[in-house]
Short mmCIF file of N, CA and C in Angstrom, two decimals:
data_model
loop_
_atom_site.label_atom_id
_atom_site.label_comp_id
_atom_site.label_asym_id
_atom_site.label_seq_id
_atom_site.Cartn_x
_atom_site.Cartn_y
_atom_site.Cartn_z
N UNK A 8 -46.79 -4.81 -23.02
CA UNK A 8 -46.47 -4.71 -21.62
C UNK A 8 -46.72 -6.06 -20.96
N UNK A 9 -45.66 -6.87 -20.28
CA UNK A 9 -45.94 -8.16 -19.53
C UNK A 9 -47.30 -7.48 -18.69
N UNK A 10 -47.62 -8.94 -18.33
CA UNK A 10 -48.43 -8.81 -16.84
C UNK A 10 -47.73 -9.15 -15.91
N UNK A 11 -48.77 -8.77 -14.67
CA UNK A 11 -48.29 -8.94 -13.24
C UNK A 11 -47.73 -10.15 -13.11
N UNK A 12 -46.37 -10.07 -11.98
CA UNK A 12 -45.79 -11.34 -11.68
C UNK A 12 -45.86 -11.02 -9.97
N UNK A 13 -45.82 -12.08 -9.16
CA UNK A 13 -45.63 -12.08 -7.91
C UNK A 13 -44.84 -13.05 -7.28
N UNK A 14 -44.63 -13.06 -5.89
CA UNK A 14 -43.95 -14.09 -5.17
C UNK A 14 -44.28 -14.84 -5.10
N UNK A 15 -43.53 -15.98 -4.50
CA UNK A 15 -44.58 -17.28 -4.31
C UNK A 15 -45.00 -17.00 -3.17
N UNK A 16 -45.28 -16.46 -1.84
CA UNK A 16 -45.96 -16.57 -0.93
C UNK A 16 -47.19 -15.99 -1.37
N UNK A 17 -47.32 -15.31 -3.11
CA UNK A 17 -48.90 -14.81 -3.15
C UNK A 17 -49.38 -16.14 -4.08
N UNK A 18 -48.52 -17.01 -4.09
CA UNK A 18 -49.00 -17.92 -4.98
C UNK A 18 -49.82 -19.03 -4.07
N UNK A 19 -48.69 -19.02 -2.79
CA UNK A 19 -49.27 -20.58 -1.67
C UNK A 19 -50.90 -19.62 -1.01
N UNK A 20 -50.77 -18.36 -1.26
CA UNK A 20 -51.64 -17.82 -0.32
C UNK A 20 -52.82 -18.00 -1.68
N UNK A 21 -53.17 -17.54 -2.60
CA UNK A 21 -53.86 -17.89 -3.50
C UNK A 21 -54.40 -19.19 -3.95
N UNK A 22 -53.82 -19.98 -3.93
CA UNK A 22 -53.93 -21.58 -3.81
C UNK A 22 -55.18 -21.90 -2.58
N UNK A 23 -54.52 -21.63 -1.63
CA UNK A 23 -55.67 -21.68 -0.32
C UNK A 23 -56.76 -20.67 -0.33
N UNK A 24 -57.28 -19.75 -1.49
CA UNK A 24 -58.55 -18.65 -1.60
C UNK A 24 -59.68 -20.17 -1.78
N UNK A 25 -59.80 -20.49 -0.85
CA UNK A 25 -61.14 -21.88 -0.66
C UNK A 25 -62.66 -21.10 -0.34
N UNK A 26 -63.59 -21.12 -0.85
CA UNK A 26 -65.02 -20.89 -0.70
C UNK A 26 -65.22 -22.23 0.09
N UNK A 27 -65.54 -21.87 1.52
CA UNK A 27 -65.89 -23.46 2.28
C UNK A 27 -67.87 -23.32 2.38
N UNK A 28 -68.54 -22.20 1.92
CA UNK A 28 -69.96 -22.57 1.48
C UNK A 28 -70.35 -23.44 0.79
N UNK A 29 -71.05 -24.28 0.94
CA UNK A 29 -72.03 -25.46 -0.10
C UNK A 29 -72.26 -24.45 -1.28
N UNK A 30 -73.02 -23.16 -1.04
CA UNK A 30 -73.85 -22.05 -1.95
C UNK A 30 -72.56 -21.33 -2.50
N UNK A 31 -71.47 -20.95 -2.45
CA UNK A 31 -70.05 -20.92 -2.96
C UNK A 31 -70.49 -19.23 -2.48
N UNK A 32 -70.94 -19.09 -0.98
CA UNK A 32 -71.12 -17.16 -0.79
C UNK A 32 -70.37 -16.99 0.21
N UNK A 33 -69.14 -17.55 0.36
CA UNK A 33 -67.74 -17.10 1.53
C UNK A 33 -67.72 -15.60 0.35
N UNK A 34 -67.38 -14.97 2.06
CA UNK A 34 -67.36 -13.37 1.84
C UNK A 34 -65.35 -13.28 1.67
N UNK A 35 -65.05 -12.67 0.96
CA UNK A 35 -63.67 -12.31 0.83
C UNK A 35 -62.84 -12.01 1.94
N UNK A 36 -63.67 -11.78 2.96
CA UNK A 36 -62.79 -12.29 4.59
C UNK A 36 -62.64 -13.01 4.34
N UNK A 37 -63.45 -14.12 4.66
CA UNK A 37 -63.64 -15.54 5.01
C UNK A 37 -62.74 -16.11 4.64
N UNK A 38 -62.58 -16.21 3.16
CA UNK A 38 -61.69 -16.49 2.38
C UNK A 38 -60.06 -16.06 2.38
N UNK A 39 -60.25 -14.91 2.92
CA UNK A 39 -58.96 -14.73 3.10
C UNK A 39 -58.58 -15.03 3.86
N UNK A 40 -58.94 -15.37 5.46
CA UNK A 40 -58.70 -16.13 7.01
C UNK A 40 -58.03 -17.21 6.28
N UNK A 41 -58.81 -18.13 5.70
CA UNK A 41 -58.72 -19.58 5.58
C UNK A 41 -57.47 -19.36 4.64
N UNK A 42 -56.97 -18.51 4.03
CA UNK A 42 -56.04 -18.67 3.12
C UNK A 42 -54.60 -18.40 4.28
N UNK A 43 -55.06 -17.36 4.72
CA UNK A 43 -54.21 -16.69 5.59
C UNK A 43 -53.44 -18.15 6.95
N UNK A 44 -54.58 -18.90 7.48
CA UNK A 44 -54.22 -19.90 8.21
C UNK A 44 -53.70 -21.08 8.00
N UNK A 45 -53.51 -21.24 6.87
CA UNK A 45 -53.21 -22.37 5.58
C UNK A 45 -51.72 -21.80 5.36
N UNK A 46 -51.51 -20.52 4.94
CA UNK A 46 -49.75 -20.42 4.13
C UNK A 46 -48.49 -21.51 4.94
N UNK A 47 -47.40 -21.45 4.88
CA UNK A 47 -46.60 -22.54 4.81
C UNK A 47 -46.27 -22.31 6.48
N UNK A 48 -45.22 -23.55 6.91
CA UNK A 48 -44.89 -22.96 8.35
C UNK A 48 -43.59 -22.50 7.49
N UNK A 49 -43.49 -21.63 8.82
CA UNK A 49 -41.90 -20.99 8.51
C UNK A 49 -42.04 -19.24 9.65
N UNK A 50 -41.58 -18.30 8.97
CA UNK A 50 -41.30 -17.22 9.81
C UNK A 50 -42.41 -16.47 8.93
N UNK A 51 -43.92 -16.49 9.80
CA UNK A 51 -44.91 -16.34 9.97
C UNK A 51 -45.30 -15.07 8.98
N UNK A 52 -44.21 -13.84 10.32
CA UNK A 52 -44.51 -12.39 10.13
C UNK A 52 -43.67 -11.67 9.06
N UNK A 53 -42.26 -12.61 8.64
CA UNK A 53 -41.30 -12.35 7.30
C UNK A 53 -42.61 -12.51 5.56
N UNK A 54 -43.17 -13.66 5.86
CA UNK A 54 -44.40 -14.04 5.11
C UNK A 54 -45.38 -13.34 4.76
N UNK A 55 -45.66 -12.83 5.76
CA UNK A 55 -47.23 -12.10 6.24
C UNK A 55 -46.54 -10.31 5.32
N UNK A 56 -45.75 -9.88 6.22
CA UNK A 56 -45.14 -8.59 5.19
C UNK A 56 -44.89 -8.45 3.98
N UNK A 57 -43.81 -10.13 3.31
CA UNK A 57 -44.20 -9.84 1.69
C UNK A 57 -45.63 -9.95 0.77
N UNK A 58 -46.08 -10.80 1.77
CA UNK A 58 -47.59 -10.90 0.78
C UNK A 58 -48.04 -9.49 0.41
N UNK A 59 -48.06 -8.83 2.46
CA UNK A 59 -48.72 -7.82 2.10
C UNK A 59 -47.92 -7.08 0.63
N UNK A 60 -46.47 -6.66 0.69
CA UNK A 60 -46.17 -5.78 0.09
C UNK A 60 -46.81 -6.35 -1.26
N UNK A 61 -46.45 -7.46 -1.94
CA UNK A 61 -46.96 -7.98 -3.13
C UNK A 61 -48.35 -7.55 -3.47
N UNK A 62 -49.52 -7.54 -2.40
CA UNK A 62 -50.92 -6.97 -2.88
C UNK A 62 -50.74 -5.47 -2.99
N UNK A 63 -50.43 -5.37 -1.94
CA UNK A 63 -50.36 -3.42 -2.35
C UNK A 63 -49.78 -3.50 -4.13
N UNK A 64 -49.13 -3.79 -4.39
CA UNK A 64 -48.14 -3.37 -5.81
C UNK A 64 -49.13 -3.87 -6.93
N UNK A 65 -49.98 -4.93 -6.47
CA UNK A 65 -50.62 -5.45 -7.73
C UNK A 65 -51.89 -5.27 -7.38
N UNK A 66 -52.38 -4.42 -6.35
CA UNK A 66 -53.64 -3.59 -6.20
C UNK A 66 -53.28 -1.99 -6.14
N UNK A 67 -52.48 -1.73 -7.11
CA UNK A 67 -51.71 -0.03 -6.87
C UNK A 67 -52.76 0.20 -8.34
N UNK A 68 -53.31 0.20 -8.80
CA UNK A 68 -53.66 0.42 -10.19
C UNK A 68 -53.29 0.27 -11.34
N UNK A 69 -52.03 -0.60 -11.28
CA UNK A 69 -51.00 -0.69 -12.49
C UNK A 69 -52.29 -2.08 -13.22
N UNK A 70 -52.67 -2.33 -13.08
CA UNK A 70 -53.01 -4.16 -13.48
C UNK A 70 -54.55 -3.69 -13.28
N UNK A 71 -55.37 -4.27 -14.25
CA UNK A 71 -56.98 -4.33 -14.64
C UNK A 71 -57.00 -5.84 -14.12
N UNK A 72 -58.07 -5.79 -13.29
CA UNK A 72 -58.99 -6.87 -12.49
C UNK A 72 -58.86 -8.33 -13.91
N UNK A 73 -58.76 -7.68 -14.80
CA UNK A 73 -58.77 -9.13 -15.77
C UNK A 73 -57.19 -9.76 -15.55
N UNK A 74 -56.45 -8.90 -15.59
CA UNK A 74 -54.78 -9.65 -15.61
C UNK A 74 -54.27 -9.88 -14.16
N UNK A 75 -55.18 -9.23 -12.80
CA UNK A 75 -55.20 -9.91 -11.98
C UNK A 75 -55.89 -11.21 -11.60
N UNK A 76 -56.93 -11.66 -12.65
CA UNK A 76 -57.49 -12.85 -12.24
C UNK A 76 -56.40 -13.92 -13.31
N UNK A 77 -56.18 -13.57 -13.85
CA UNK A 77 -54.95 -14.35 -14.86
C UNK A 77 -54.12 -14.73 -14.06
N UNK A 78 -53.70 -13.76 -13.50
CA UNK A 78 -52.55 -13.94 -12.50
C UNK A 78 -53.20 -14.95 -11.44
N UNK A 79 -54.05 -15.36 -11.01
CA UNK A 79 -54.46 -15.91 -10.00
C UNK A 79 -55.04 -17.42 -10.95
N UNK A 80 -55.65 -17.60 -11.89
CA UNK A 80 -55.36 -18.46 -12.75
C UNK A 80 -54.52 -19.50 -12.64
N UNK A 81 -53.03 -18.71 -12.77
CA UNK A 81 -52.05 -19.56 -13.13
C UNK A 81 -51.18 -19.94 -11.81
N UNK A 82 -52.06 -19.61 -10.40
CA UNK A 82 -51.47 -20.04 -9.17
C UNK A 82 -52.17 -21.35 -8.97
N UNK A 83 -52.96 -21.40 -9.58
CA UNK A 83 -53.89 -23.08 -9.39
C UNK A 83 -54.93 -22.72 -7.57
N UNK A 84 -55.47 -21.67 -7.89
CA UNK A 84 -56.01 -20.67 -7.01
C UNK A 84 -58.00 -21.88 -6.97
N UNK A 85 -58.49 -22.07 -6.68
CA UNK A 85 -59.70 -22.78 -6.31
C UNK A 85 -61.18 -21.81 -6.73
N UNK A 86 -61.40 -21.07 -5.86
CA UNK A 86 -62.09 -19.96 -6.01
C UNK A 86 -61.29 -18.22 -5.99
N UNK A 87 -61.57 -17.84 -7.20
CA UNK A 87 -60.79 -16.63 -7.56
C UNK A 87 -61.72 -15.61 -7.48
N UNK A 88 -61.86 -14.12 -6.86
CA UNK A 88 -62.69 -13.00 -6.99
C UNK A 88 -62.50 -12.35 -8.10
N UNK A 89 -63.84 -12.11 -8.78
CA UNK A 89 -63.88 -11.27 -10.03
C UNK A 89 -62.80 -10.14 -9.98
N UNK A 90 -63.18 -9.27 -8.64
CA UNK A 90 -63.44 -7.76 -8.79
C UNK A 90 -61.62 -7.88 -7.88
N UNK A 91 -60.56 -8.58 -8.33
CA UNK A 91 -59.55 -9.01 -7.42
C UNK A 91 -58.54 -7.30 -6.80
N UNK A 92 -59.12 -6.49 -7.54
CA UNK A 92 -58.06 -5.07 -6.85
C UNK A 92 -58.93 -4.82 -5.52
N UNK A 93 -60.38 -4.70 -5.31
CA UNK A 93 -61.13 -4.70 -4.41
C UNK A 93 -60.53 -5.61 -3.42
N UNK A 94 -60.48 -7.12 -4.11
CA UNK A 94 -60.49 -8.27 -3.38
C UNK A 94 -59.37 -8.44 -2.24
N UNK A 95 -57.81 -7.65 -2.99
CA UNK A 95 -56.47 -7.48 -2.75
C UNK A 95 -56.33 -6.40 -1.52
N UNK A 96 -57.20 -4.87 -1.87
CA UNK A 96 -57.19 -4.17 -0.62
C UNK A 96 -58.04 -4.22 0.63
N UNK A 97 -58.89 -4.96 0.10
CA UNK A 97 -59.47 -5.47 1.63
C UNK A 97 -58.70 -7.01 2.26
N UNK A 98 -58.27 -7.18 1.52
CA UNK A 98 -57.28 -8.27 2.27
C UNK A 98 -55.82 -7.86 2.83
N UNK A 99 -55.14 -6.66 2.47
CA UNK A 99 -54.39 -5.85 2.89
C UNK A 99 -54.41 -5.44 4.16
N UNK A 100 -55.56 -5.26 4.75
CA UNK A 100 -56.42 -4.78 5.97
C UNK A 100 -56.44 -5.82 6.95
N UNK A 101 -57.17 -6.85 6.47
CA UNK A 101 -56.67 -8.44 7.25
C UNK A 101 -55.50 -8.47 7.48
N UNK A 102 -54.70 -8.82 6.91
CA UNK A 102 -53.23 -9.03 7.10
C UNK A 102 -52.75 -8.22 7.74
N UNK A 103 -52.79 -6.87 7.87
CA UNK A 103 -52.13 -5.91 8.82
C UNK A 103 -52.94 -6.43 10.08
N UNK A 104 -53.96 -6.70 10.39
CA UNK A 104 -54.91 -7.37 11.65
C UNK A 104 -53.91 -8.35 11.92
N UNK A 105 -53.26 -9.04 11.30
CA UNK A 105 -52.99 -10.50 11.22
C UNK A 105 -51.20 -10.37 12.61
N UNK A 106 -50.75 -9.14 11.77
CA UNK A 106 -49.76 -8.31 11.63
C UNK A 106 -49.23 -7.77 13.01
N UNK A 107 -50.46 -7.15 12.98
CA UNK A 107 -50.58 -6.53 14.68
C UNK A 107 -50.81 -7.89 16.05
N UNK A 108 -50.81 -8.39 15.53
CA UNK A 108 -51.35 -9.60 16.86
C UNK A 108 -50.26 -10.85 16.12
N UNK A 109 -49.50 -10.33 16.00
CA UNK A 109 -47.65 -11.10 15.58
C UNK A 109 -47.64 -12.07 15.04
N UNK A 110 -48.79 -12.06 14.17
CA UNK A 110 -48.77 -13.00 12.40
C UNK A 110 -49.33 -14.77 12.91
N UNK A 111 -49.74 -15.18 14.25
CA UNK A 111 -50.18 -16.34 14.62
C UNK A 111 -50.82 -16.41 13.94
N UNK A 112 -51.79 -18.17 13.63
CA UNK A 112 -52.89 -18.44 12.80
C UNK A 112 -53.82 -18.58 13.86
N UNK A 113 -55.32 -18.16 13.53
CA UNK A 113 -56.53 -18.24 14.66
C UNK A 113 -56.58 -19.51 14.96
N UNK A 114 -57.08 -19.36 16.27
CA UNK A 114 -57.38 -20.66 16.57
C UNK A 114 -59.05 -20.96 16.69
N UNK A 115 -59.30 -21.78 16.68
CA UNK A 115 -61.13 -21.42 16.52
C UNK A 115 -61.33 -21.07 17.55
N UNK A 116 -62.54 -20.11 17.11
CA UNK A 116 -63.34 -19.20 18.40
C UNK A 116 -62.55 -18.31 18.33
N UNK A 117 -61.63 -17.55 17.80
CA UNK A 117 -60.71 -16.44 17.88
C UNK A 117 -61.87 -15.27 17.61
N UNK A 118 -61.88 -13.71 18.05
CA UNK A 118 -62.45 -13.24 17.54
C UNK A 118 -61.81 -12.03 16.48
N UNK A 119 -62.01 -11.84 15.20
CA UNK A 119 -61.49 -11.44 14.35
C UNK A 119 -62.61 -10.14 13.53
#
């Protein structure tokens, strides 16, 4: 059975999963903001919907946390989460946040 494949907007968004702690303990929000405010310019909320759909499908249970970190591996991803189906549906949640308030990037001091 191949493994998981995805879009590239889960690839540019993976790329930017940055731990900005010295102690490397950015919480999987955190991490996901900074990824989330980083993806490319272009049409924000077209972006923001495929990612989401892409995590839902490769946090649906089809794929073991090992062939999702593979998969994130081979995005040239910085800091990658072990436990990445966890990692994927709580970032699902963000993004619909992101979603609802019409896909802008925070600006500092935003409250989130």
């Amino acid at each position: 059975m191949p493994g998981p494949s995805a879009p590239k907007i889960f690839y540019a968004f993976a790329r930017h999963l940055i731990d900005l702690t010295e102690e490397g303990k950015s919480t999987g929000e955190e991490m996901t903001l900074v990824a989330l405010d980083n993806l490319p310019a272009g049409d924000r909320l077209a972006m923001l919907r495929e990612l989401r759909d892409a995590l839902v499908h490769l946090s649906s249970g089809r794929y073991t946390d090992r062939e999702l970190v593979d998969l994130m591996w081979g995005t040239g991803a910085r800091d990658i989460p072990r436990q990445a189906n966890a990692f994927f549906k709580a970032a699902i949640i963000i993004i619909d946040r992101y979603i609802a308030k019409g896909g802008k990037p925070r600006r500092y001091g935003d409250e989130w």
